[in-house]
mmCIF file of C-alpha atoms in Angstrom:
data_model
loop_
_atom_site.group_PDB
_atom_site.id
_atom_site.type_symbol
_atom_site.label_atom_id
_atom_site.label_comp_id
_atom_site.label_asym_id
_atom_site.label_seq_id
_atom_site.Cartn_x
_atom_site.Cartn_y
_atom_site.Cartn_z
ATOM 1 C CA UNK A 27 17.299 -5.150 5.922
ATOM 2 C CA UNK A 28 16.548 -7.206 8.907
ATOM 3 C CA UNK A 29 12.540 -7.707 9.818
ATOM 4 C CA UNK A 30 11.911 -5.609 12.786
ATOM 5 C CA UNK A 31 8.880 -7.076 14.920
ATOM 6 C CA UNK A 32 8.113 -4.834 17.479
ATOM 7 C CA UNK A 33 6.255 -6.614 20.977
ATOM 8 C CA UNK A 34 3.217 -3.849 20.260
ATOM 9 C CA UNK A 35 2.967 -5.814 16.669
ATOM 10 C CA UNK A 36 3.772 -9.222 17.665
ATOM 11 C CA UNK A 37 1.188 -8.714 20.597
ATOM 12 C CA UNK A 38 -1.402 -7.304 17.678
ATOM 13 C CA UNK A 39 -0.939 -10.306 15.724
ATOM 14 C CA UNK A 40 -0.849 -13.114 18.519
ATOM 15 C CA UNK A 41 -4.742 -11.783 19.274
ATOM 16 C CA UNK A 42 -5.126 -11.920 15.824
ATOM 17 C CA UNK A 43 -3.897 -15.850 14.876
ATOM 18 C CA UNK A 44 -5.414 -16.634 18.306
ATOM 19 C CA UNK A 45 -6.741 -14.546 20.985
ATOM 20 C CA UNK A 46 -10.190 -14.642 19.347
ATOM 21 C CA UNK A 47 -11.937 -17.667 21.070
ATOM 22 C CA UNK A 48 -15.083 -15.625 22.178
ATOM 23 C CA UNK A 49 -15.592 -12.292 23.371
ATOM 24 C CA UNK A 50 -15.778 -13.522 27.162
ATOM 25 C CA UNK A 51 -12.276 -15.073 27.093
ATOM 26 C CA UNK A 52 -9.709 -13.174 28.085
ATOM 27 C CA UNK A 53 -6.039 -14.084 27.797
ATOM 28 C CA UNK A 54 -3.961 -14.989 30.624
ATOM 29 C CA UNK A 55 -1.558 -12.390 31.867
ATOM 30 C CA UNK A 56 0.668 -15.132 32.268
ATOM 31 C CA UNK A 57 -0.090 -16.981 29.354
ATOM 32 C CA UNK A 58 0.916 -13.576 27.018
ATOM 33 C CA UNK A 59 4.313 -13.176 29.023
ATOM 34 C CA UNK A 60 4.990 -17.448 28.121
ATOM 35 C CA UNK A 61 3.882 -16.823 24.558
ATOM 36 C CA UNK A 62 5.795 -13.814 23.615
ATOM 37 C CA UNK A 63 8.952 -15.644 25.355
ATOM 38 C CA UNK A 64 8.280 -17.503 22.653
ATOM 39 C CA UNK A 65 9.707 -14.965 19.842
ATOM 40 C CA UNK A 66 12.322 -13.399 21.905
ATOM 41 C CA UNK A 67 10.051 -11.008 23.985
ATOM 42 C CA UNK A 68 10.756 -10.766 27.866
ATOM 43 C CA UNK A 69 8.296 -9.826 30.186
ATOM 44 C CA UNK A 70 8.876 -6.313 30.902
ATOM 45 C CA UNK A 71 8.519 -5.322 27.468
ATOM 46 C CA UNK A 72 5.223 -7.520 26.801
ATOM 47 C CA UNK A 73 4.060 -5.320 30.242
ATOM 48 C CA UNK A 74 4.832 -2.164 28.483
ATOM 49 C CA UNK A 75 3.120 -2.687 25.594
ATOM 50 C CA UNK A 76 0.168 -4.372 26.911
ATOM 51 C CA UNK A 77 -0.101 -1.103 28.607
ATOM 52 C CA UNK A 78 0.042 0.810 25.597
ATOM 53 C CA UNK A 79 -2.657 -1.336 24.261
ATOM 54 C CA UNK A 80 -5.031 -0.914 26.967
ATOM 55 C CA UNK A 81 -4.340 2.712 26.936
ATOM 56 C CA UNK A 82 -5.387 2.775 23.279
ATOM 57 C CA UNK A 83 -8.691 0.807 24.314
ATOM 58 C CA UNK A 84 -7.970 -2.020 22.148
ATOM 59 C CA UNK A 85 -7.436 -4.480 25.569
ATOM 60 C CA UNK A 86 -10.006 -4.068 28.467
ATOM 61 C CA UNK A 87 -8.658 -5.779 31.017
ATOM 62 C CA UNK A 88 -10.859 -8.530 32.090
ATOM 63 C CA UNK A 89 -10.297 -12.037 34.831
ATOM 64 C CA UNK A 90 -10.143 -15.283 33.811
ATOM 65 C CA UNK A 91 -12.983 -18.061 34.398
ATOM 66 C CA UNK A 92 -10.532 -19.395 37.643
ATOM 67 C CA UNK A 93 -10.093 -15.551 38.394
ATOM 68 C CA UNK A 94 -6.134 -14.657 36.645
ATOM 69 C CA UNK A 95 -5.651 -11.400 35.662
ATOM 70 C CA UNK A 96 -5.865 -10.792 31.787
ATOM 71 C CA UNK A 97 -6.805 -8.993 28.541
ATOM 72 C CA UNK A 98 -10.028 -9.727 26.791
ATOM 73 C CA UNK A 99 -9.948 -7.200 22.738
ATOM 74 C CA UNK A 100 -12.274 -4.097 22.975
ATOM 75 C CA UNK A 101 -15.103 -4.158 20.267
ATOM 76 C CA UNK A 102 -13.208 -1.769 18.247
ATOM 77 C CA UNK A 103 -10.295 -3.956 18.532
ATOM 78 C CA UNK A 104 -12.263 -7.124 17.129
ATOM 79 C CA UNK A 105 -13.725 -4.534 14.338
ATOM 80 C CA UNK A 106 -9.973 -3.772 13.665
ATOM 81 C CA UNK A 107 -8.955 -7.361 13.180
ATOM 82 C CA UNK A 108 -12.026 -8.796 11.490
ATOM 83 C CA UNK A 109 -11.319 -6.119 8.600
ATOM 84 C CA UNK A 110 -7.597 -7.412 8.531
ATOM 85 C CA UNK A 111 -8.714 -10.515 7.688
ATOM 86 C CA UNK A 112 -10.662 -9.552 4.850
ATOM 87 C CA UNK A 113 -6.903 -8.471 4.241
ATOM 88 C CA UNK A 114 -4.625 -10.766 5.427
ATOM 89 C CA UNK A 115 -6.191 -14.148 4.452
ATOM 90 C CA UNK A 116 -7.292 -12.700 1.197
ATOM 91 C CA UNK A 117 -7.267 -15.098 -1.741
ATOM 92 C CA UNK A 118 -9.554 -13.148 -4.571
ATOM 93 C CA UNK A 119 -8.004 -12.610 -7.519
ATOM 94 C CA UNK A 120 -8.887 -8.866 -7.976
ATOM 95 C CA UNK A 121 -10.991 -7.478 -11.520
ATOM 96 C CA UNK A 122 -10.667 -4.765 -13.470
ATOM 97 C CA UNK A 123 -14.631 -5.089 -13.362
ATOM 98 C CA UNK A 124 -14.394 -4.264 -9.678
ATOM 99 C CA UNK A 125 -14.122 -0.535 -10.198
ATOM 100 C CA UNK A 126 -12.425 2.405 -7.827
ATOM 101 C CA UNK A 127 -13.226 4.692 -5.152
ATOM 102 C CA UNK A 128 -12.421 7.503 -4.526
ATOM 103 C CA UNK A 129 -11.540 9.344 -1.663
ATOM 104 C CA UNK A 130 -11.980 13.160 -1.689
ATOM 105 C CA UNK A 131 -11.196 15.327 1.040
ATOM 106 C CA UNK A 132 -11.143 18.950 2.821
ATOM 107 C CA UNK A 133 -10.406 19.877 5.684
ATOM 108 C CA UNK A 134 -10.403 23.842 7.466
ATOM 109 C CA UNK A 135 -6.680 25.403 7.893
ATOM 110 C CA UNK A 136 -7.483 25.401 11.343
ATOM 111 C CA UNK A 137 -7.597 21.596 11.439
ATOM 112 C CA UNK A 138 -4.488 20.955 9.181
ATOM 113 C CA UNK A 139 -3.072 18.436 11.654
ATOM 114 C CA UNK A 140 -6.356 16.533 10.341
ATOM 115 C CA UNK A 141 -5.392 16.733 7.258
ATOM 116 C CA UNK A 142 -1.963 15.291 7.845
ATOM 117 C CA UNK A 143 -3.461 12.441 9.574
ATOM 118 C CA UNK A 144 -6.153 11.819 6.667
ATOM 119 C CA UNK A 145 -3.401 11.604 4.650
ATOM 120 C CA UNK A 146 -1.367 8.659 6.566
ATOM 121 C CA UNK A 147 -4.530 6.968 7.191
ATOM 122 C CA UNK A 148 -5.524 6.842 3.766
ATOM 123 C CA UNK A 149 -2.036 5.764 2.089
ATOM 124 C CA UNK A 150 -1.931 3.138 5.642
ATOM 125 C CA UNK A 151 -5.333 1.658 3.820
ATOM 126 C CA UNK A 152 -3.259 1.097 0.792
ATOM 127 C CA UNK A 153 -4.537 4.664 -1.491
ATOM 128 C CA UNK A 154 -3.096 5.739 -3.992
ATOM 129 C CA UNK A 155 -2.636 9.773 -4.997
ATOM 130 C CA UNK A 156 -4.878 10.529 -8.015
ATOM 131 C CA UNK A 157 -4.835 14.166 -7.623
ATOM 132 C CA UNK A 158 -4.163 16.737 -4.459
ATOM 133 C CA UNK A 159 -6.912 15.782 -2.343
ATOM 134 C CA UNK A 160 -7.899 13.032 -4.237
ATOM 135 C CA UNK A 161 -7.136 9.368 -3.144
ATOM 136 C CA UNK A 162 -8.094 6.061 -4.746
ATOM 137 C CA UNK A 163 -7.742 2.240 -4.029
ATOM 138 C CA UNK A 164 -10.110 -0.427 -5.530
ATOM 139 C CA UNK A 165 -13.544 -0.474 -4.823
ATOM 140 C CA UNK A 166 -12.895 -2.947 -2.437
ATOM 141 C CA UNK A 167 -10.985 -1.494 0.156
ATOM 142 C CA UNK A 168 -14.310 1.019 0.999
ATOM 143 C CA UNK A 169 -16.025 -0.751 4.062
ATOM 144 C CA UNK A 170 -12.951 -1.038 5.315
ATOM 145 C CA UNK A 171 -11.896 2.797 5.103
ATOM 146 C CA UNK A 172 -15.069 3.637 6.478
ATOM 147 C CA UNK A 173 -14.790 1.829 9.894
ATOM 148 C CA UNK A 174 -11.651 3.131 9.932
ATOM 149 C CA UNK A 175 -12.373 6.743 9.411
ATOM 150 C CA UNK A 176 -15.120 6.527 11.542
ATOM 151 C CA UNK A 177 -13.175 5.407 14.613
ATOM 152 C CA UNK A 178 -11.300 8.217 13.690
ATOM 153 C CA UNK A 179 -13.779 11.039 13.867
ATOM 154 C CA UNK A 180 -12.436 11.870 10.176
ATOM 155 C CA UNK A 181 -15.466 10.975 7.882
ATOM 156 C CA UNK A 182 -17.172 14.385 7.978
ATOM 157 C CA UNK A 183 -14.429 15.840 6.048
ATOM 158 C CA UNK A 184 -14.442 12.550 3.079
ATOM 159 C CA UNK A 185 -16.706 12.563 0.052
ATOM 160 C CA UNK A 186 -16.832 8.580 -1.470
ATOM 161 C CA UNK A 187 -17.314 7.832 -5.228
ATOM 162 C CA UNK A 188 -17.071 5.155 -7.029
ATOM 163 C CA UNK A 189 -15.932 4.392 -11.167
ATOM 164 C CA UNK A 190 -14.364 3.561 -13.430
ATOM 165 C CA UNK A 191 -10.712 5.006 -14.650
ATOM 166 C CA UNK A 192 -11.824 5.863 -18.518
ATOM 167 C CA UNK A 193 -8.139 7.541 -19.436
ATOM 168 C CA UNK A 194 -6.444 9.773 -21.373
ATOM 169 C CA UNK A 195 -3.804 7.740 -19.929
ATOM 170 C CA UNK A 196 -4.112 4.019 -20.137
ATOM 171 C CA UNK A 197 -5.039 2.501 -16.294
ATOM 172 C CA UNK A 198 -1.645 0.026 -16.040
ATOM 173 C CA UNK A 199 0.004 3.540 -16.593
ATOM 174 C CA UNK A 200 -2.196 5.557 -14.542
ATOM 175 C CA UNK A 201 -1.691 3.093 -11.642
ATOM 176 C CA UNK A 202 1.972 3.385 -11.687
ATOM 177 C CA UNK A 203 2.089 7.245 -10.764
ATOM 178 C CA UNK A 204 -0.739 6.689 -8.120
ATOM 179 C CA UNK A 205 0.921 4.221 -6.419
ATOM 180 C CA UNK A 206 5.268 3.444 -6.149
ATOM 181 C CA UNK A 207 5.389 -0.079 -7.292
ATOM 182 C CA UNK A 208 9.178 -0.284 -6.911
ATOM 183 C CA UNK A 209 8.679 0.581 -3.442
ATOM 184 C CA UNK A 210 6.299 -2.346 -3.016
ATOM 185 C CA UNK A 211 7.694 -4.603 -4.832
ATOM 186 C CA UNK A 212 10.855 -4.279 -2.453
ATOM 187 C CA UNK A 213 8.420 -4.641 0.172
ATOM 188 C CA UNK A 214 7.094 -8.215 -1.457
ATOM 189 C CA UNK A 215 10.934 -9.398 -1.902
ATOM 190 C CA UNK A 216 11.360 -8.905 1.460
ATOM 191 C CA UNK A 217 9.292 -11.000 2.487
ATOM 192 C CA UNK A 218 10.244 -13.641 0.206
ATOM 193 C CA UNK A 219 13.822 -13.680 1.186
ATOM 194 C CA UNK A 220 12.943 -14.319 5.046
ATOM 195 C CA UNK A 221 10.179 -16.462 4.763
ATOM 196 C CA UNK A 222 10.283 -18.471 1.581
ATOM 197 C CA UNK A 223 13.478 -20.849 3.232
ATOM 198 C CA UNK A 224 10.974 -20.824 6.359
ATOM 199 C CA UNK A 225 8.670 -22.694 4.299
ATOM 200 C CA UNK A 226 11.493 -25.074 2.699
ATOM 201 C CA UNK A 227 12.195 -26.066 5.820
ATOM 202 C CA UNK A 228 8.672 -27.034 7.263
ATOM 203 C CA UNK A 229 8.037 -28.971 3.325
ATOM 204 C CA UNK A 230 11.518 -30.949 4.047
ATOM 205 C CA UNK A 231 11.426 -31.759 8.107
ATOM 206 C CA UNK A 232 8.067 -30.503 9.910
ATOM 207 C CA UNK A 233 9.047 -29.354 13.477
ATOM 208 C CA UNK A 234 7.629 -29.142 16.911
ATOM 209 C CA UNK A 235 4.338 -27.499 17.282
ATOM 210 C CA UNK A 236 6.370 -24.971 19.744
ATOM 211 C CA UNK A 237 8.363 -24.053 15.792
ATOM 212 C CA UNK A 238 5.589 -23.955 14.318
ATOM 213 C CA UNK A 239 3.894 -21.068 16.844
ATOM 214 C CA UNK A 240 6.724 -19.363 16.637
ATOM 215 C CA UNK A 241 7.076 -19.485 13.051
ATOM 216 C CA UNK A 242 3.748 -18.659 12.381
ATOM 217 C CA UNK A 243 3.527 -16.131 14.777
ATOM 218 C CA UNK A 244 6.555 -14.656 12.690
ATOM 219 C CA UNK A 245 5.910 -14.815 9.005
ATOM 220 C CA UNK A 246 2.016 -13.568 10.153
ATOM 221 C CA UNK A 247 3.385 -10.639 12.084
ATOM 222 C CA UNK A 248 5.938 -9.892 9.384
ATOM 223 C CA UNK A 249 3.039 -10.486 6.100
ATOM 224 C CA UNK A 250 0.085 -8.602 7.805
ATOM 225 C CA UNK A 251 1.434 -5.142 7.184
ATOM 226 C CA UNK A 252 1.882 -6.146 2.840
ATOM 227 C CA UNK A 253 -1.880 -5.851 2.559
ATOM 228 C CA UNK A 254 -2.190 -2.622 3.226
ATOM 229 C CA UNK A 255 0.644 -1.847 1.718
ATOM 230 C CA UNK A 256 -0.081 -3.034 -1.272
ATOM 231 C CA UNK A 257 -4.012 -2.254 -2.749
ATOM 232 C CA UNK A 258 -3.663 -5.805 -4.585
ATOM 233 C CA UNK A 259 -4.252 -4.783 -8.059
ATOM 234 C CA UNK A 260 -5.168 -6.834 -11.139
ATOM 235 C CA UNK A 261 -2.594 -8.454 -12.887
ATOM 236 C CA UNK A 262 -2.587 -7.400 -15.819
ATOM 237 C CA UNK A 263 -2.205 -3.467 -14.193
ATOM 238 C CA UNK A 264 1.641 -5.000 -12.827
ATOM 239 C CA UNK A 265 4.440 -5.601 -13.535
ATOM 240 C CA UNK A 266 4.993 -8.670 -15.810
ATOM 241 C CA UNK A 267 7.307 -10.156 -13.113
ATOM 242 C CA UNK A 268 5.957 -9.005 -9.766
ATOM 243 C CA UNK A 269 6.261 -10.933 -6.534
ATOM 244 C CA UNK A 270 3.032 -10.085 -5.358
ATOM 245 C CA UNK A 271 1.029 -13.216 -6.035
ATOM 246 C CA UNK A 272 4.643 -15.200 -4.860
ATOM 247 C CA UNK A 273 4.371 -13.727 -1.294
ATOM 248 C CA UNK A 274 0.840 -14.515 -0.905
ATOM 249 C CA UNK A 275 0.827 -18.385 -2.274
ATOM 250 C CA UNK A 276 4.064 -18.600 0.433
ATOM 251 C CA UNK A 277 1.725 -16.991 3.393
ATOM 252 C CA UNK A 278 -1.144 -18.260 2.280
ATOM 253 C CA UNK A 279 1.125 -22.267 2.321
ATOM 254 C CA UNK A 280 2.615 -21.657 5.707
ATOM 255 C CA UNK A 281 -0.821 -20.594 7.282
ATOM 256 C CA UNK A 282 -1.655 -24.333 5.799
ATOM 257 C CA UNK A 283 0.867 -25.837 7.499
ATOM 258 C CA UNK A 284 1.381 -23.776 10.543
ATOM 259 C CA UNK A 285 -1.779 -22.174 12.583
ATOM 260 C CA UNK A 286 -2.793 -25.668 13.538
ATOM 261 C CA UNK A 287 -0.391 -26.916 15.144
ATOM 262 C CA UNK A 288 0.629 -23.235 16.461
ATOM 263 C CA UNK A 289 -2.761 -23.141 18.118
ATOM 264 C CA UNK A 290 -2.020 -26.721 20.111
ATOM 265 C CA UNK A 291 1.278 -24.957 20.830
ATOM 266 C CA UNK A 292 -1.103 -22.194 22.765
ATOM 267 C CA UNK A 293 -3.752 -24.301 24.249
ATOM 268 C CA UNK A 294 -1.193 -26.207 25.987
ATOM 269 C CA UNK A 295 0.294 -22.575 27.359
ATOM 270 C CA UNK A 296 -3.260 -21.972 28.625
ATOM 271 C CA UNK A 297 -3.600 -25.413 29.669
ATOM 272 C CA UNK A 298 -0.186 -25.267 31.947
ATOM 273 C CA UNK A 299 -0.816 -22.128 33.898
#
């Protein structure tokens, strides 16, 4: 299945990669339009998506130092991106000794829509389901989860616990119940199918800074969903042929090859306005 890069997702990826030089420096609208055009997004789609991100409180209308219209990240957006950085660029090998965090929630029947929102958000943060109303994740995800639920005004419904798994089933067997590992493996395989050829091409013949920017933004936009779908479990709990480590290596190498050259292109576009 072909990857879907939506305008809104690409804008978030662009700000995450290149749009955080300082709180006082907005990205000019004209630069946004040119930079998104390089990955196939037309100007009306950029403006429409920016408007939606503005309504969500993630982008703030600001003037650049020379008076041009632009958009800066809100404090909430910066926190979201900073939380995301810890996942997207993480290279630390997880260990069983790190333990687990449990999220146990109870929502009154008259607010059952929040029950669905809680389940959806915990799933998107990488939690698995240990039992009805009991969600589990590696302990390192606690701080980010706490921030996310506070932003959504859901923290009053949830209690968190840290601990270790003591059985009765082996932890590897339990993990296979808590998460849909085959579905997560397919996401890694799709990423590899789309981006291993990009890495091979750059190893063989480096391209221009414009090529680096385009390939990096599309790679990041594909990759940044994976560390949320995949909680990144210790290797001893995963199948022997698990593709997650290889996809992380491919992303890390593409980041090392392309990010700085892509930044040169972004600076050139902003300077040329």
